[in-house]
PDB file of C-alpha atoms and ligand atoms in Angstrom:
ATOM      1  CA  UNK A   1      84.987  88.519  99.223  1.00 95.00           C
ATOM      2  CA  UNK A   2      87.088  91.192  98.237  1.00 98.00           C
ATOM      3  CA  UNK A   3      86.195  94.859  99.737  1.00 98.00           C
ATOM      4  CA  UNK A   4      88.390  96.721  96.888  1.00 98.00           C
ATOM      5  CA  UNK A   5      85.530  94.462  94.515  1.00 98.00           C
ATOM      6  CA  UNK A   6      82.190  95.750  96.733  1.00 98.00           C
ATOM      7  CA  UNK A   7      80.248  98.417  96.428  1.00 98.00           C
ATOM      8  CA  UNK A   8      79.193 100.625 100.039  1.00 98.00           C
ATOM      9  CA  UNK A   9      75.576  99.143  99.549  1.00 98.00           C
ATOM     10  CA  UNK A  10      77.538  95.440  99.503  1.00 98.00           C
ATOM     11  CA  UNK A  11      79.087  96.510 102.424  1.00 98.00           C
ATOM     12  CA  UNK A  12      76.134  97.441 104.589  1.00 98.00           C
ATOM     13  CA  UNK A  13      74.261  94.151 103.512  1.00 98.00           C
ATOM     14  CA  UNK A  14      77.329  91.916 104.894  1.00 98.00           C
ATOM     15  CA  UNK A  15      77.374  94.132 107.886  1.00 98.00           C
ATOM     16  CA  UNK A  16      73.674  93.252 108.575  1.00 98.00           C
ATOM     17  CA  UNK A  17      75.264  89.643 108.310  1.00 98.00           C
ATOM     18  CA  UNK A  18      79.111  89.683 109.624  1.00 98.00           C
ATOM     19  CA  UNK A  19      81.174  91.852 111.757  1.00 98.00           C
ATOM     20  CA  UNK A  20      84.747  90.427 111.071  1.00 98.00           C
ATOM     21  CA  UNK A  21      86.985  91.665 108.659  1.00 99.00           C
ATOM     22  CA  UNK A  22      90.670  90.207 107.795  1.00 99.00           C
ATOM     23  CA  UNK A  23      93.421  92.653 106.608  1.00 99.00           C
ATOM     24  CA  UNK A  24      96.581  91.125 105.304  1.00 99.00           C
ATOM     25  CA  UNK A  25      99.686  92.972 106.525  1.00 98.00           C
ATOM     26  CA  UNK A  26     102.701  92.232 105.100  1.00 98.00           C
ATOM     27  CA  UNK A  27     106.410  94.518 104.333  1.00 98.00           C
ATOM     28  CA  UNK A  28     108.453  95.941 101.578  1.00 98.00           C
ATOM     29  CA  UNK A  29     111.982  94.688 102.333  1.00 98.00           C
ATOM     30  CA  UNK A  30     115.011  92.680 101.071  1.00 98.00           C
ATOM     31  CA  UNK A  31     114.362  88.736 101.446  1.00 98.00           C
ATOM     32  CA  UNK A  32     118.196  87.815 100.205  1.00 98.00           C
ATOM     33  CA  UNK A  33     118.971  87.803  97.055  1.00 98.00           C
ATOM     34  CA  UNK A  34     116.969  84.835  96.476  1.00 98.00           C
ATOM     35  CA  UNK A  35     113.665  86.113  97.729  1.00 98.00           C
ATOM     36  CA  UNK A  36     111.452  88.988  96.214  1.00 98.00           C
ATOM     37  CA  UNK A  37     111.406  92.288  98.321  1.00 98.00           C
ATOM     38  CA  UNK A  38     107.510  91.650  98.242  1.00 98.00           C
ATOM     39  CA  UNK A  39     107.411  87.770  99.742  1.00 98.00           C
ATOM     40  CA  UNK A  40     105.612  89.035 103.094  1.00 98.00           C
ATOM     41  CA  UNK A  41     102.866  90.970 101.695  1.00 98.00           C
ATOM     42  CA  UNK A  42     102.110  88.102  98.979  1.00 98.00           C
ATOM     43  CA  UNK A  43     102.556  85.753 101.160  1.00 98.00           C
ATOM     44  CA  UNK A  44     100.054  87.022 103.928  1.00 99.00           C
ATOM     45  CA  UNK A  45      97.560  88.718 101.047  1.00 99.00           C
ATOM     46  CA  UNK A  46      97.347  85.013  99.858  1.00 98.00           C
ATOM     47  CA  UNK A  47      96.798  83.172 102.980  1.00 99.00           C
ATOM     48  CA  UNK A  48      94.268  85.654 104.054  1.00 99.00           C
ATOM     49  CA  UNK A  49      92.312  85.794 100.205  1.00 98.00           C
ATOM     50  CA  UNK A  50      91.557  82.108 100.467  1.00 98.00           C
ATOM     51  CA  UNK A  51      90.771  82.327 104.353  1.00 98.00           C
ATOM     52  CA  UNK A  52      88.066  84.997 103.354  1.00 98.00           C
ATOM     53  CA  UNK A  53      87.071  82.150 100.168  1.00 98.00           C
ATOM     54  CA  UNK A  54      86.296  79.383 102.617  1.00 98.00           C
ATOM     55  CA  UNK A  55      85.058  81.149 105.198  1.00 98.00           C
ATOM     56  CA  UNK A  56      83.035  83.461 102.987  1.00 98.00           C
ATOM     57  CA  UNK A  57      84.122  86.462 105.053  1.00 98.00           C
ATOM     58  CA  UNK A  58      85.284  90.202 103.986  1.00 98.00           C
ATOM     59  CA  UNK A  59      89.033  90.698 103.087  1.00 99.00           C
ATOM     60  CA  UNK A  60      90.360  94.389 103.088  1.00 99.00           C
ATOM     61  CA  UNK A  61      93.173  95.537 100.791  1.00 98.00           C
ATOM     62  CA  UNK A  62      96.712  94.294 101.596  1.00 98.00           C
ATOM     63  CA  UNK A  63      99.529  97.107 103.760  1.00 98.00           C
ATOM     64  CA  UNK A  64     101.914  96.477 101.710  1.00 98.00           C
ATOM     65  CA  UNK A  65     104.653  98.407 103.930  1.00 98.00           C
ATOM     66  CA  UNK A  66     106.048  97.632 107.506  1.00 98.00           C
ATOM     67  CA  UNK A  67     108.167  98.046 110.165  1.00 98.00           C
ATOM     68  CA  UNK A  68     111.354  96.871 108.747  1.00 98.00           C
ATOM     69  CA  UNK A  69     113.747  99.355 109.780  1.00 97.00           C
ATOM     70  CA  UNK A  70     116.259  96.628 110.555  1.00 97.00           C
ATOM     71  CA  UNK A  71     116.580  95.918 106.796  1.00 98.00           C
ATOM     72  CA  UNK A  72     117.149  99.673 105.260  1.00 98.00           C
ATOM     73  CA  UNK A  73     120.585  98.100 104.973  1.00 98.00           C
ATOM     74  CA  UNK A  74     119.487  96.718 101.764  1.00 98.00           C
ATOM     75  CA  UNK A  75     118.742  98.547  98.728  1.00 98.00           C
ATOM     76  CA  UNK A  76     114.896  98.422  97.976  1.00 98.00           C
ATOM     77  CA  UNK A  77     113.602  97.778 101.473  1.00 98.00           C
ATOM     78  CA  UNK A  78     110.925 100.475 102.509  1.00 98.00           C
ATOM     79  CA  UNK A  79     109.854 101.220 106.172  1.00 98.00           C
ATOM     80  CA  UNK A  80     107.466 102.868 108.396  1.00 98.00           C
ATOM     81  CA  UNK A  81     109.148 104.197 111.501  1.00 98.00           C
ATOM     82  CA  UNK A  82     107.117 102.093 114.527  1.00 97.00           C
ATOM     83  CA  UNK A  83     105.356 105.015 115.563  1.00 98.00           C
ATOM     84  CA  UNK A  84     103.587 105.672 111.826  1.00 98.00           C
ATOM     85  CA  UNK A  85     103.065 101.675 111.920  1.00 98.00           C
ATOM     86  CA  UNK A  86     101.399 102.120 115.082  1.00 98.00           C
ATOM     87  CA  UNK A  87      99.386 105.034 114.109  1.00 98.00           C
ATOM     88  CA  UNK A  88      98.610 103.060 110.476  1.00 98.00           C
ATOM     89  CA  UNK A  89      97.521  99.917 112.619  1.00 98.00           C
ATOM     90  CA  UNK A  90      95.046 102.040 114.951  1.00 98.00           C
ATOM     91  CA  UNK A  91      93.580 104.459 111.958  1.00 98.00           C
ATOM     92  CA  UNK A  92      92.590 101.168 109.943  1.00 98.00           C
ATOM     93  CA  UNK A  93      91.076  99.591 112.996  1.00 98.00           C
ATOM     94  CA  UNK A  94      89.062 102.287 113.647  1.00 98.00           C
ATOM     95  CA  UNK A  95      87.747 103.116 110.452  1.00 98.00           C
ATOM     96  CA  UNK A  96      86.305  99.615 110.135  1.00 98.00           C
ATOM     97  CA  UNK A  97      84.745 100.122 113.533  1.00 98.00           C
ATOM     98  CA  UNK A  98      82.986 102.882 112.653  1.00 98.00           C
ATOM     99  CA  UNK A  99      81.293 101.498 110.254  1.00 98.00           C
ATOM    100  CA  UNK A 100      80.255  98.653 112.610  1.00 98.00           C
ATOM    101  CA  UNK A 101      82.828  95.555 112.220  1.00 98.00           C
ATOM    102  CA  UNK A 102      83.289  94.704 115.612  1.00 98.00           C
ATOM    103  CA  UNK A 103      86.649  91.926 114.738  1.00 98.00           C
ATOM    104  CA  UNK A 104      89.462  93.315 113.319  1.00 98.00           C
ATOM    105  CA  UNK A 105      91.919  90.612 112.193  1.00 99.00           C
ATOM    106  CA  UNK A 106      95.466  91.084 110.868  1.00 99.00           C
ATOM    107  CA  UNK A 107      96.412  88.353 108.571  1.00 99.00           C
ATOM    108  CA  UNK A 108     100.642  88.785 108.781  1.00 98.00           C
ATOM    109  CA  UNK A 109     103.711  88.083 107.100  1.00 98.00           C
ATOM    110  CA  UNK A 110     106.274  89.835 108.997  1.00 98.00           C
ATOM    111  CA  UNK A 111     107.511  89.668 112.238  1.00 97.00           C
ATOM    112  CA  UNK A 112     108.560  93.703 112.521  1.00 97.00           C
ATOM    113  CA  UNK A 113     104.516  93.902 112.523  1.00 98.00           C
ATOM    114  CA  UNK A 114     103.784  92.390 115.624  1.00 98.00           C
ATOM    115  CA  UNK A 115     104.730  94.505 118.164  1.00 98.00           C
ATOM    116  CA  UNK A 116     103.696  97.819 116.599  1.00 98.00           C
ATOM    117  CA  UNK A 117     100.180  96.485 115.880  1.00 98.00           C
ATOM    118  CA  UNK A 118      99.717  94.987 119.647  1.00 98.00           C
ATOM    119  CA  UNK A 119     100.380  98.416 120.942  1.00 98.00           C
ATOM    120  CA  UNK A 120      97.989  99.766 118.791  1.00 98.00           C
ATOM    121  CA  UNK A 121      95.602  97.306 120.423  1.00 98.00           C
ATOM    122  CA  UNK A 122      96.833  98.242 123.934  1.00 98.00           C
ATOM    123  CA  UNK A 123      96.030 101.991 122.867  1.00 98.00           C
ATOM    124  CA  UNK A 124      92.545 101.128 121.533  1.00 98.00           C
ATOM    125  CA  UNK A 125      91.470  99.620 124.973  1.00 98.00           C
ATOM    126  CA  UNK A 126      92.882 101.916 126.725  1.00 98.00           C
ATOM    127  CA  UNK A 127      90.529 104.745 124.956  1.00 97.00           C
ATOM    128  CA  UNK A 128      87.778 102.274 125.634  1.00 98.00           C
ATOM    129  CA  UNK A 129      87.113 100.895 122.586  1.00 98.00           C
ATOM    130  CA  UNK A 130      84.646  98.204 122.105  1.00 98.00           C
ATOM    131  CA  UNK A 131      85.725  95.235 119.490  1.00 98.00           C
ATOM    132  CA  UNK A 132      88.146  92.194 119.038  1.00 98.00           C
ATOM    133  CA  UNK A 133      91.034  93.010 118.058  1.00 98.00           C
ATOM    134  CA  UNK A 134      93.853  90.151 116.723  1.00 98.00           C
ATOM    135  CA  UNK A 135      96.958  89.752 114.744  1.00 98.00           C
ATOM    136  CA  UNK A 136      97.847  86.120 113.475  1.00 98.00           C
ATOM    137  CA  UNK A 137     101.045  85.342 111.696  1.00 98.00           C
ATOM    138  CA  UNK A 138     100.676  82.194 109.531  1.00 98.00           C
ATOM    139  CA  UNK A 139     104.728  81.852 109.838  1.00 98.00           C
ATOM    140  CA  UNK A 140     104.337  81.490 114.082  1.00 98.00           C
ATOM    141  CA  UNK A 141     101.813  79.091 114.044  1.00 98.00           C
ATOM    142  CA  UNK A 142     103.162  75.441 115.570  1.00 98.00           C
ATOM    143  CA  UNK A 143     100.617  73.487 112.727  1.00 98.00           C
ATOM    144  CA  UNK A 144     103.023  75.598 109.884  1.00 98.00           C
ATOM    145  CA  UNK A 145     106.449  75.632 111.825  1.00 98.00           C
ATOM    146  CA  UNK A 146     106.051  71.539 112.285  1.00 98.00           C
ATOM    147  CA  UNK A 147     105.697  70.968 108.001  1.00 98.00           C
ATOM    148  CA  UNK A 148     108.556  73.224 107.762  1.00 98.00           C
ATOM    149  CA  UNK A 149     110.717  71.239 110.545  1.00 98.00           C
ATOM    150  CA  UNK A 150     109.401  68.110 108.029  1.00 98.00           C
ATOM    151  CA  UNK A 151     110.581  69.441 104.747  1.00 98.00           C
ATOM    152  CA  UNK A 152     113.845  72.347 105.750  1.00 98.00           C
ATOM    153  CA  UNK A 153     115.210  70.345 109.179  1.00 98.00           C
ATOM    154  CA  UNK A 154     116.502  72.970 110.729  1.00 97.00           C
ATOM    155  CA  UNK A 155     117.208  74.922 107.720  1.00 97.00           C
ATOM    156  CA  UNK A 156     114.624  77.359 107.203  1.00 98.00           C
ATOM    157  CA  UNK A 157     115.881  80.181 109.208  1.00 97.00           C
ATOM    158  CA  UNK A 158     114.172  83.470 110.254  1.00 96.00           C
ATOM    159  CA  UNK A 159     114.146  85.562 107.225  1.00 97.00           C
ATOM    160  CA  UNK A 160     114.174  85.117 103.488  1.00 98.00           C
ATOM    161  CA  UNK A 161     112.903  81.096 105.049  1.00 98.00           C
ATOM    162  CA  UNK A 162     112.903  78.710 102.152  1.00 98.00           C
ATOM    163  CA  UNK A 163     109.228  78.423 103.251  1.00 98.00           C
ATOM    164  CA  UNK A 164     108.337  82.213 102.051  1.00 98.00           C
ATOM    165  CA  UNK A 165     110.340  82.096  99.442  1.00 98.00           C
ATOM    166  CA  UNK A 166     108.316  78.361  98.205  1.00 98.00           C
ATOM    167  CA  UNK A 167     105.003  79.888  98.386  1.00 98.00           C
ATOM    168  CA  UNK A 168     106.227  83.097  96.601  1.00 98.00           C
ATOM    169  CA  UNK A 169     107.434  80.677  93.800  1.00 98.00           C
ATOM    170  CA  UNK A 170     104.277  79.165  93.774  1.00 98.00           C
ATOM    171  CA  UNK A 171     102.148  82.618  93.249  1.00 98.00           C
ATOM    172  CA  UNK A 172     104.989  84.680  91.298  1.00 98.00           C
ATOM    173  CA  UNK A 173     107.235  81.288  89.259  1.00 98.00           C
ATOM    174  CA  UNK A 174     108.204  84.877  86.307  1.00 98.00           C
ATOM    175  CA  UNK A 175     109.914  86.360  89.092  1.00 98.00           C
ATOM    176  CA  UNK A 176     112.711  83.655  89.919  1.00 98.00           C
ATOM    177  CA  UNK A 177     113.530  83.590  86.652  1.00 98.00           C
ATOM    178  CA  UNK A 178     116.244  86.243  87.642  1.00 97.00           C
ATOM    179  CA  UNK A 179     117.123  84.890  90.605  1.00 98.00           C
ATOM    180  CA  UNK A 180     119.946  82.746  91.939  1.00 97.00           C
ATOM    181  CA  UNK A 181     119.997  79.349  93.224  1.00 94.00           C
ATOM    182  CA  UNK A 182     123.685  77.985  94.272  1.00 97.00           C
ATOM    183  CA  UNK A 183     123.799  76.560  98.011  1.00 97.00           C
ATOM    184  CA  UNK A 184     125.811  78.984 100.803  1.00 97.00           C
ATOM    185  CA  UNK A 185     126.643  78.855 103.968  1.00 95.00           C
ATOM    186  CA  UNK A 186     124.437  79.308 106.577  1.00 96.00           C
ATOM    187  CA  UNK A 187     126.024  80.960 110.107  1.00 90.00           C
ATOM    188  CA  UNK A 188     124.489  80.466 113.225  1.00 91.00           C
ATOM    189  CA  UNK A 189     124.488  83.975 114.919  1.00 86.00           C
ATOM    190  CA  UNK A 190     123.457  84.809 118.333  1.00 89.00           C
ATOM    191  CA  UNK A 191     122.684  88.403 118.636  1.00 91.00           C
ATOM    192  CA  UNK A 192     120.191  90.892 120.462  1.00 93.00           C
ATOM    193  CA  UNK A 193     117.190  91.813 119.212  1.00 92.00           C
ATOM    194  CA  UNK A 194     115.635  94.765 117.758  1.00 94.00           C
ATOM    195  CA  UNK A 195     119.147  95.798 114.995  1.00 96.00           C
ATOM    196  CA  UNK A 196     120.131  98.944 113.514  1.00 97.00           C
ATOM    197  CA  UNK A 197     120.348  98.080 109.334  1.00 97.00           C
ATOM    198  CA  UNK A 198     124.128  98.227 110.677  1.00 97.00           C
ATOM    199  CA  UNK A 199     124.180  95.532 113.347  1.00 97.00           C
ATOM    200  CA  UNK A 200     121.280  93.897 110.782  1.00 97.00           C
ATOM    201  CA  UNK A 201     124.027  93.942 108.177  1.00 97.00           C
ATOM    202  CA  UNK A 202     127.173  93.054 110.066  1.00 96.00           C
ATOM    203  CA  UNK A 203     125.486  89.762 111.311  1.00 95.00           C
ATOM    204  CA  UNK A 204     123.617  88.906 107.983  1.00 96.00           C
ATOM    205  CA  UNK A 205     125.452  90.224 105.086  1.00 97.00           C
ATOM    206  CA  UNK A 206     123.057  88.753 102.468  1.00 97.00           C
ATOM    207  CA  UNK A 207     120.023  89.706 104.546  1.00 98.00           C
ATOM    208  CA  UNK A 208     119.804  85.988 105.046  1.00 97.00           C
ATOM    209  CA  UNK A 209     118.833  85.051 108.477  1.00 97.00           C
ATOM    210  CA  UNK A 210     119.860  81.260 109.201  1.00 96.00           C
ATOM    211  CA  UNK A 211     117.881  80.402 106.454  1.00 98.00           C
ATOM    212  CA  UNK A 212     118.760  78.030 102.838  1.00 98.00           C
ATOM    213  CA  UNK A 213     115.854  79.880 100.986  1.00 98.00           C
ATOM    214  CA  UNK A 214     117.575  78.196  97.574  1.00 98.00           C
ATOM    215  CA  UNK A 215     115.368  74.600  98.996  1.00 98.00           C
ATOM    216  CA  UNK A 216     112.708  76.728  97.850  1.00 98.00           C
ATOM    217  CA  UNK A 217     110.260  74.334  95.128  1.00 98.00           C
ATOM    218  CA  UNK A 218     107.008  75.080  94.293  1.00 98.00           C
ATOM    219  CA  UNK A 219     105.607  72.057  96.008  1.00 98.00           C
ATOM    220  CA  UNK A 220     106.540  72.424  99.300  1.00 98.00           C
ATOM    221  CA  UNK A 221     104.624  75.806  98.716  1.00 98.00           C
ATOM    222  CA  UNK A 222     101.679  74.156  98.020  1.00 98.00           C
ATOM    223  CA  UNK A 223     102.002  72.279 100.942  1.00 98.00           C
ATOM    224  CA  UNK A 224     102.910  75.241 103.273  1.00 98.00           C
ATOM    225  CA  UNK A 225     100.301  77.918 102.136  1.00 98.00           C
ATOM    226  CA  UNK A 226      97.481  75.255 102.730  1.00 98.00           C
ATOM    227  CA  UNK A 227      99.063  74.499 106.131  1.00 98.00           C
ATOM    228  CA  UNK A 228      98.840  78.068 106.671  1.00 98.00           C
ATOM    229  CA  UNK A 229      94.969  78.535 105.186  1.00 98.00           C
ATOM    230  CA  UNK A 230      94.057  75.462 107.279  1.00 98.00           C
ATOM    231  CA  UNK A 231      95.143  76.693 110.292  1.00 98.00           C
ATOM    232  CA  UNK A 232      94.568  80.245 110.219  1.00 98.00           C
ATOM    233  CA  UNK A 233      90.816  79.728 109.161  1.00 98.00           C
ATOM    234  CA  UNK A 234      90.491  77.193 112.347  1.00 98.00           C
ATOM    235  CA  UNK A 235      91.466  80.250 114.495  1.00 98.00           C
ATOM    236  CA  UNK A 236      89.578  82.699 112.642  1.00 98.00           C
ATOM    237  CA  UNK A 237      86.468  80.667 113.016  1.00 98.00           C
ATOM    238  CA  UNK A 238      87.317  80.724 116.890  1.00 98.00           C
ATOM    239  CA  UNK A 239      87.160  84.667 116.649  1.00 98.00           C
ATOM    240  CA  UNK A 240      83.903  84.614 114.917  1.00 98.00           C
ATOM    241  CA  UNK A 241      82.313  82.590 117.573  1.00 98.00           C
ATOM    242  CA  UNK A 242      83.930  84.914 120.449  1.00 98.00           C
ATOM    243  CA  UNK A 243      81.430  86.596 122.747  1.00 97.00           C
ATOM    244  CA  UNK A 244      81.002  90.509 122.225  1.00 97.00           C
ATOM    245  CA  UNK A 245      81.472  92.466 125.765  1.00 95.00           C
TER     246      UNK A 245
HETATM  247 NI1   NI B 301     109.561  87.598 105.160  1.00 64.58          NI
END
């Protein structure tokens, strides 16, 4: 169930229903030259459009754009600054809870997100405001992170992951058409987190992080993004049974 699809009068009648809306949340930014600068929000977007299939539940359009400061080193790469994201996170919350949805779940494909959106959270209950509030990251979750140990070893990295780039080739195969697929080398780094885009770029030149993103097949897509739909349902379906305070 697509909202950008309902009408208002659809919406009221699933409100009378369901309070739980998913958004997918996802970045503009550089995934290597392998990966397309889109991978995060298509690969949330999808996880989070068959969630709301099985589990018959409203999906909201997709934020495309993040916080992904750290990769304005690379041509392409978009970002909010964290206080916009922040301010982007809380708005859309509380829009839906106006009109009554009482859980708010980010479906997310990008790890700049996370911190951002919690704060937003943390400044929602601290102006009182009634509701569950979540963010799930298919690409965190052990269920997912154990099939990629079983197909990439310890190959698929932290960023432009052979995994996001598999189930981007799954959904978008026209788009790697252009893109290259010769093995490099992959350097094990140990630096501080958050980067500048310079300290981003002096440690991963190719916006690689650790990652061999040219295992990428189709397949192991399929597998992945059904790991990810399994999983993420199974804790969505938790929410939905959560008692309201
Ligand atoms: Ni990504």
């Amino acid at each position: 169930m697509l909202l950008e699809n309902m009408s208002y009068v659809e919406v009221e009648a699933y409100l009378i229903e369901k309070d739980i809306v998913l958004v997918p949340l996802g970045s503009t930014e550089q995934h290597s030259p392998y990966g397309l600068i889109g991978t995060d929000f298509i690969t949330a977007e999808a996880v989070a459009r068959e969630v709301g299939k099985r589990l018959d539940i409203l999906v909201a359009p997709t934020l495309c754009y993040g916080m992904s400061q750290h990769h304005m080193g690379f041509k392409g790469t978009v970002t909010l600054s964290p206080e916009t994201m922040v301010s982007v996170a809380r708005d859309i919350v509380v829009s839906f809870l106006d009109h009554g949805f009482k859980r708010i779940v980010f479906i997310n494909g990008h790890g700049g997100n996370i911190e951002p959106v919690k704060t937003a959270f943390s400044q929602l209950k601290y102006e009182n405001r009634k509701g569950i509030f979540e963010i799930i990251s298919w690409f965190l979750l052990p269920e997912v992170q154990e099939v990629e140990r079983d197909i990439f070893e310890d190959k698929n990295g932290y960023h432009a992951t052979p995994s996001e780039v598999s189930i981007t080739k799954l959904l978008r195969p026209e788009a790697f058409k252009t893109k290259p697929s010769e093995k490099k080398r992959i350097t094990r780094n140990n630096v501080y987190f958050p980067l500048s885009r310079e300290e981003f770029k002096q440690a991963y030149p190719d916006g690689r992080m650790e990652s061999a993103p040219w295992l990428a097949k189709e397949k192991y897509g399929k597998l992945i993004l059904e790991e990810a739909v399994r999983t993420v349902a199974h804790r969505v379906r938790e929410i939905m049974k959560m008692k309201l305070l």
